[in-house]
XYZ file of C-alpha atoms in Angstrom:
442
model
C 0.000 0.000 0.000
C 1.447 3.404 -0.970
C 1.843 6.185 1.560
C -0.762 8.235 -0.314
C -3.411 5.537 -0.172
C -2.578 4.773 3.477
C -3.206 8.380 4.398
C -6.113 8.998 2.036
C -8.696 9.477 4.783
C -6.718 12.019 6.868
C -5.856 13.964 3.707
C -9.478 13.934 2.563
C -10.603 15.110 6.005
C -8.100 17.987 5.941
C -9.154 19.154 2.489
C -12.854 18.837 3.358
C -12.381 21.086 6.388
C -10.416 23.657 4.395
C -13.016 23.657 1.613
C -15.866 24.124 4.097
C -14.102 27.111 5.707
C -13.296 28.718 2.340
C -16.919 28.270 1.266
C -17.931 30.435 4.185
C -19.338 27.939 6.669
C -18.830 28.924 10.329
C -15.596 27.368 11.530
C -17.188 25.644 14.523
C -19.807 23.983 12.300
C -17.183 23.072 9.694
C -15.078 21.333 12.358
C -17.977 19.460 13.935
C -19.653 18.603 10.621
C -16.431 17.275 9.071
C -15.887 15.134 12.149
C -19.365 13.613 11.970
C -19.042 12.995 8.215
C -15.754 11.137 8.513
C -16.963 8.953 11.356
C -19.557 7.701 8.882
C -17.132 7.456 5.925
C -14.320 5.756 7.833
C -14.241 2.404 9.563
C -14.558 3.998 13.007
C -17.378 2.450 15.061
C -20.539 4.430 15.699
C -19.640 4.288 19.385
C -16.964 6.865 18.553
C -19.715 9.468 18.934
C -19.812 8.566 22.639
C -16.044 9.080 22.861
C -16.399 12.561 21.383
C -19.042 13.471 23.948
C -16.761 12.450 26.801
C -13.891 14.405 25.252
C -16.048 17.503 24.844
C -16.971 17.319 28.514
C -13.390 16.746 29.701
C -11.588 19.142 27.332
C -14.056 22.026 27.234
C -17.047 21.936 29.563
C -15.208 20.716 32.684
C -11.926 22.524 32.024
C -11.424 25.053 34.827
C -8.558 26.734 32.986
C -11.007 28.000 30.350
C -12.994 29.846 33.020
C -10.283 32.503 32.740
C -11.338 33.258 29.149
C -14.669 35.035 29.877
C -13.160 36.830 32.876
C -10.343 38.388 30.861
C -12.747 39.202 28.008
C -15.056 40.938 30.486
C -12.122 42.905 31.944
C -11.218 44.136 28.484
C -14.770 45.126 27.574
C -15.201 47.100 30.815
C -11.984 49.077 30.317
C -12.808 49.719 26.669
C -16.475 50.680 27.039
C -15.945 52.958 30.043
C -13.503 55.170 28.144
C -10.508 54.301 30.337
C -8.480 53.341 27.269
C -9.541 56.523 25.445
C -8.247 58.594 28.346
C -4.910 56.763 28.280
C -4.511 57.455 24.547
C -5.256 61.140 25.033
C -2.738 61.461 27.835
C 0.026 59.523 26.105
C -0.503 61.568 22.940
C -0.179 64.835 24.861
C 3.021 63.603 26.515
C 4.789 62.526 23.313
C 3.288 64.702 20.589
C 6.267 67.080 20.365
C 8.579 64.179 19.349
C 8.970 62.961 15.742
C 6.589 60.024 15.535
C 5.342 60.857 19.032
C 1.680 60.205 18.245
C 2.592 56.832 16.701
C 4.656 55.940 19.786
C 1.702 56.873 22.010
C -0.528 54.536 19.964
C 2.032 51.766 20.484
C 2.164 52.452 24.249
C -1.622 52.357 24.566
C -1.667 49.187 22.451
C 0.589 47.579 25.074
C -1.716 48.706 27.891
C -4.783 47.400 26.058
C -3.010 44.107 25.375
C -2.230 43.677 29.059
C -5.821 44.334 30.093
C -7.972 42.603 27.493
C -6.325 40.135 25.123
C -9.028 40.992 22.549
C -7.528 42.018 19.222
C -10.791 43.215 17.695
C -11.542 45.570 20.569
C -8.008 46.993 20.579
C -7.807 47.572 16.815
C -11.284 49.096 16.562
C -10.631 51.401 19.511
C -7.227 52.557 18.224
C -8.440 53.019 14.651
C -11.494 54.981 15.787
C -9.603 57.264 18.154
C -6.053 57.494 16.793
C -6.284 57.206 13.012
C -8.218 60.478 12.493
C -5.713 62.259 14.764
C -2.737 60.812 12.870
C -4.148 61.731 9.460
C -5.017 65.221 10.683
C -1.468 65.598 12.022
C -0.071 64.861 8.554
C 0.990 61.242 9.015
C 1.496 59.066 5.968
C -1.723 57.024 5.749
C -0.086 53.658 5.155
C 2.353 54.252 8.029
C -0.532 55.204 10.335
C -2.466 52.073 9.308
C 0.538 49.849 10.016
C 1.109 51.393 13.454
C -2.524 51.063 14.506
C -2.936 47.516 13.140
C 0.285 46.141 14.620
C -0.260 47.850 17.993
C -3.748 46.369 18.215
C -2.534 42.837 17.526
C -0.220 42.940 20.555
C -3.319 41.916 22.515
C -2.851 38.344 21.308
C 0.686 37.944 22.731
C 1.232 40.114 25.804
C -0.245 38.462 28.944
C -2.943 37.966 30.004
C -3.578 36.627 26.506
C -6.478 34.392 25.555
C -4.263 32.751 22.937
C -1.728 31.742 25.587
C -4.505 30.203 27.678
C -5.660 28.138 24.687
C -2.086 27.096 23.790
C -1.431 26.100 27.404
C -4.515 23.905 27.325
C -3.646 22.275 23.988
C 0.038 21.428 24.421
C -0.302 21.144 27.574
C 1.906 23.574 29.521
C 1.179 25.479 32.757
C -0.372 28.765 31.684
C 1.726 30.600 34.273
C 4.850 29.404 32.441
C 3.507 30.808 29.170
C 2.536 34.130 30.738
C 6.025 34.488 32.170
C 7.651 33.201 28.986
C 5.768 35.693 26.800
C 6.860 38.761 28.747
C 10.330 39.276 27.252
C 9.411 38.252 23.662
C 6.353 40.491 23.867
C 8.299 43.532 24.966
C 11.074 42.680 22.502
C 8.443 42.917 19.766
C 7.257 46.242 21.207
C 10.851 47.523 21.267
C 11.404 46.471 17.656
C 8.169 48.213 16.649
C 9.252 51.325 18.542
C 12.665 51.388 16.867
C 11.035 51.044 13.455
C 8.587 53.875 14.210
C 11.340 56.147 15.516
C 13.646 55.280 12.623
C 10.951 55.981 10.058
C 10.053 59.267 11.759
C 13.668 60.507 11.747
C 14.431 59.233 8.246
C 11.230 60.664 6.758
C 9.872 63.478 8.972
C 7.004 64.043 6.558
C 5.645 60.552 7.297
C 5.329 61.178 11.051
C 5.642 64.906 11.803
C 5.892 66.179 15.394
C 3.277 68.542 16.757
C 4.168 72.190 17.239
C 2.062 72.303 20.430
C 3.782 71.832 23.756
C 2.602 69.200 26.179
C 0.268 70.574 28.842
C -0.182 67.412 30.896
C 0.501 67.577 34.632
C 2.066 64.605 36.440
C -0.936 64.155 38.739
C -3.288 64.054 35.753
C -1.125 61.493 33.990
C -0.932 59.248 37.056
C -4.670 59.509 37.571
C -5.340 58.040 34.135
C -2.557 55.489 33.750
C -1.611 54.379 37.272
C -4.889 52.517 38.103
C -4.670 50.455 34.915
C -0.956 49.777 35.462
C -1.689 48.678 39.032
C -4.457 46.364 37.806
C -2.073 44.767 35.290
C 0.586 44.346 37.991
C -1.861 42.680 40.369
C -3.203 40.238 37.767
C 0.103 39.186 36.202
C 2.062 39.425 39.451
C -0.348 37.108 41.238
C -0.001 34.492 38.468
C 3.750 34.677 37.905
C 4.444 34.962 41.629
C 2.400 31.831 42.314
C -0.115 33.580 44.571
C -3.105 32.747 42.358
C -4.045 30.441 39.527
C -4.898 32.034 36.157
C -8.577 31.378 36.869
C -8.414 33.139 40.233
C -6.368 36.008 38.784
C -8.901 36.462 35.981
C -11.616 36.977 38.589
C -9.356 39.513 40.310
C -8.899 41.303 36.990
C -12.630 41.445 36.263
C -13.390 42.832 39.731
C -10.472 45.258 39.448
C -11.724 46.578 36.093
C -15.128 47.321 37.664
C -13.383 49.075 40.563
C -11.197 51.198 38.255
C -14.179 52.231 36.150
C -16.192 53.043 39.281
C -13.424 55.170 40.817
C -13.193 57.176 37.601
C -16.981 57.690 37.576
C -17.509 55.939 34.249
C -19.443 52.810 35.253
C -23.205 52.522 34.738
C -25.725 49.704 34.887
C -26.532 49.725 31.120
C -22.814 49.632 30.315
C -22.277 46.749 32.739
C -25.158 44.781 31.202
C -23.822 45.427 27.682
C -20.337 44.232 28.710
C -21.838 41.039 30.185
C -23.820 40.313 27.005
C -20.811 40.929 24.748
C -18.679 38.715 26.981
C -21.265 35.924 26.742
C -21.355 36.179 22.933
C -17.577 36.185 22.564
C -17.114 33.338 25.045
C -19.821 31.316 23.312
C -18.022 31.717 20.003
C -14.693 30.612 21.497
C -16.231 27.619 23.292
C -18.165 26.534 20.199
C -14.925 26.456 18.201
C -13.174 24.552 21.009
C -15.941 21.937 21.004
C -15.745 21.572 17.214
C -11.951 21.326 17.305
C -12.137 18.680 20.038
C -14.359 16.564 17.786
C -12.114 17.110 14.768
C -8.951 16.212 16.688
C -10.468 13.007 18.052
C -11.672 11.769 14.656
C -8.506 12.900 12.844
C -6.396 10.897 15.270
C -8.771 7.957 15.033
C -8.320 7.669 11.256
C -4.519 7.946 11.457
C -3.988 11.665 10.996
C -1.540 12.006 13.879
C 0.619 9.191 12.489
C 0.514 10.805 9.030
C 1.746 14.154 10.358
C 4.467 12.569 12.494
C 5.760 10.511 9.576
C 5.638 13.495 7.227
C 7.613 15.709 9.616
C 10.232 13.152 10.593
C 10.687 12.118 6.949
C 11.522 15.628 5.786
C 15.152 15.536 6.890
C 16.960 18.564 8.212
C 16.806 17.347 11.796
C 14.843 18.981 14.632
C 15.446 22.525 13.372
C 14.214 21.590 9.922
C 11.033 20.131 11.415
C 10.511 23.248 13.527
C 11.052 25.469 10.491
C 8.480 23.534 8.459
C 5.901 23.743 11.267
C 6.377 27.483 11.735
C 6.288 28.070 7.971
C 3.070 26.029 7.702
C 1.497 28.045 10.535
C 2.486 31.293 8.805
C 0.941 30.162 5.512
C -2.236 28.891 7.207
C -2.530 32.319 8.801
C -3.428 33.715 5.375
C -6.735 31.815 5.432
C -7.390 30.685 9.030
C -7.737 32.429 12.371
C -5.326 31.807 15.263
C -7.981 29.895 17.196
C -8.546 27.296 14.494
C -4.799 26.884 13.895
C -4.120 26.475 17.611
C -6.912 23.999 18.247
C -6.282 21.884 15.147
C -2.481 21.825 14.860
C -1.118 22.081 18.392
C -2.408 18.712 19.677
C -0.908 17.087 16.557
C 2.527 18.731 16.354
C 3.058 19.233 20.102
C 4.041 15.586 20.759
C 6.474 15.723 17.829
C 8.229 18.810 19.227
C 8.288 17.311 22.725
C 10.266 14.344 21.439
C 12.965 16.381 19.630
C 16.320 17.586 20.949
C 17.286 21.033 19.653
C 20.606 21.109 21.460
C 19.677 24.234 23.406
C 19.330 22.594 26.821
C 15.542 22.764 26.916
C 13.680 19.769 28.324
C 10.076 18.891 29.134
C 7.792 21.861 29.729
C 10.567 24.328 28.896
C 10.770 23.023 25.342
C 7.005 23.118 24.883
C 6.759 26.613 26.424
C 9.468 27.858 24.050
C 7.628 26.305 21.116
C 4.321 27.819 22.277
C 5.806 31.329 22.362
C 7.311 30.846 18.890
C 3.866 29.843 17.661
C 2.222 32.784 19.458
C 4.532 35.378 17.867
C 4.105 33.645 14.514
C 0.323 33.627 14.831
C 0.262 37.393 15.307
C 0.969 37.645 11.602
C -2.306 35.837 10.851
C -4.106 39.042 11.869
C -2.102 41.140 9.411
C -1.657 38.910 6.352
C -4.128 39.287 3.465
C -6.643 38.287 2.337
C -8.343 37.168 5.571
C -6.352 38.963 8.277
C -8.941 40.116 10.807
C -7.011 43.287 11.637
C -7.246 44.295 7.980
C -11.023 43.906 8.114
C -11.252 45.910 11.349
C -9.176 48.741 9.872
C -11.134 48.803 6.623
C -14.530 48.758 8.345
C -13.747 51.467 10.898
C -11.637 53.764 8.689
C -12.984 53.227 5.171
C -13.077 56.980 4.517
C -9.433 57.426 5.536
C -7.705 54.294 4.233
C -7.689 52.275 1.024
C -6.813 48.587 0.856
C -3.469 49.557 -0.685
C -2.740 51.867 2.276
C -3.457 49.072 4.733
C -1.439 46.396 2.917
C 1.579 48.692 2.481
C 1.377 49.763 6.095
C 1.328 46.311 7.697
C 4.046 44.750 5.486
C 7.037 46.075 7.514
C 5.448 44.956 10.769
C 4.921 41.410 9.434
C 8.647 41.361 8.596
C 9.457 42.543 12.135
C 7.320 39.746 13.595
C 9.270 37.179 11.565
C 12.510 38.729 12.836
C 11.374 38.328 16.454
C 10.415 34.696 15.781
C 13.991 34.062 14.608
C 15.471 35.831 17.653
C 13.315 33.857 20.115
C 14.191 30.619 18.298
C 17.918 31.318 18.653
C 17.750 32.768 22.195
C 15.407 30.498 24.217
C 16.441 32.283 27.403
C 13.982 35.011 26.416
C 11.248 32.474 27.217
C 12.810 30.441 30.029
C 14.558 33.371 31.775
C 17.525 31.004 32.104
C 20.772 32.122 30.492
């Protein structure tokens, strides 16, 4: 029997899923429907449906780690809807506006703060594009440069802890989520530093692309601390409690949600209608995430049952090039899939399949056990950021186009994000070569 015929069913299942997604079916339904179809088409027993039900219960419905997802989503919605983030952007802009590229650097700084309080890319990009893009265009910024700054700053929400993506990756590999939160800190801020250097370099090399403001800053220290300090303290409490071992991610997420309500209340911006709206939006977003997780659990179980895991393992180990070659192929495949799939689908479908392969490889960098998987997870996380920026289906591109259609053309957006995609690839290479950025062990 040839290798192609031996792996015909897993290949057919993969192409069926991809076709269903490209035809526009909801991803969760495409995953679950493909799974049900291939139970019937394969020689798996009908009792396999019972196995999927037990897996759904164990992997999704009874998984306490996933309780952190709605809590962090709620925290982000509260801080966004109450105008706390808008106030931070205004204050940072007034502090830095006299510098070349100062407004762009303030957008980047607020993007970091939003990332550390929400983990929701859509909310961050929409907020920044609504508030900052008109200011940047009015200030004379090059439109493509402004689009790239806003889009890339908004996507930081997927990497910098507390990140929903890191929670999902921790569940799929599996690795303690506290290890991933700690491991993502230095790579995340390395990416921010690289972005900042690019923004500053572009501003100095081409002052017309990012002109400074002639107005002097009129922001007092007390005013600045009043807007930024409460959010910074909330971030410190949430991440510090997890990394310091004082609370589990689930407990810390509850602390973050309560802290967001407290911050909004102290600033006089919380109301009952806003609270109800945040709860409803959190329920919708969480439902979407959980529906995809359930579908991916079904797909993974059936795919393994028909030999898909063996097919992938044999394909990767038969490529040659050793462990680094296998890692390069996996990261390249994830980058390419990012053109057509969202990070959630890629994480839920691929990580359970390639994680065991990576765990069994020796990269000669001294990493063992959870350290190796945590390093791999951070490489994947930085890589997956590009899925938000790469055409044609990058969600950040859609957010920018829908919220700033009068200011930006598709060409402006594509030109603007291209340098930041290249910078993300550069950071992936640095983290791959310097694993101490993840393990904090040099």
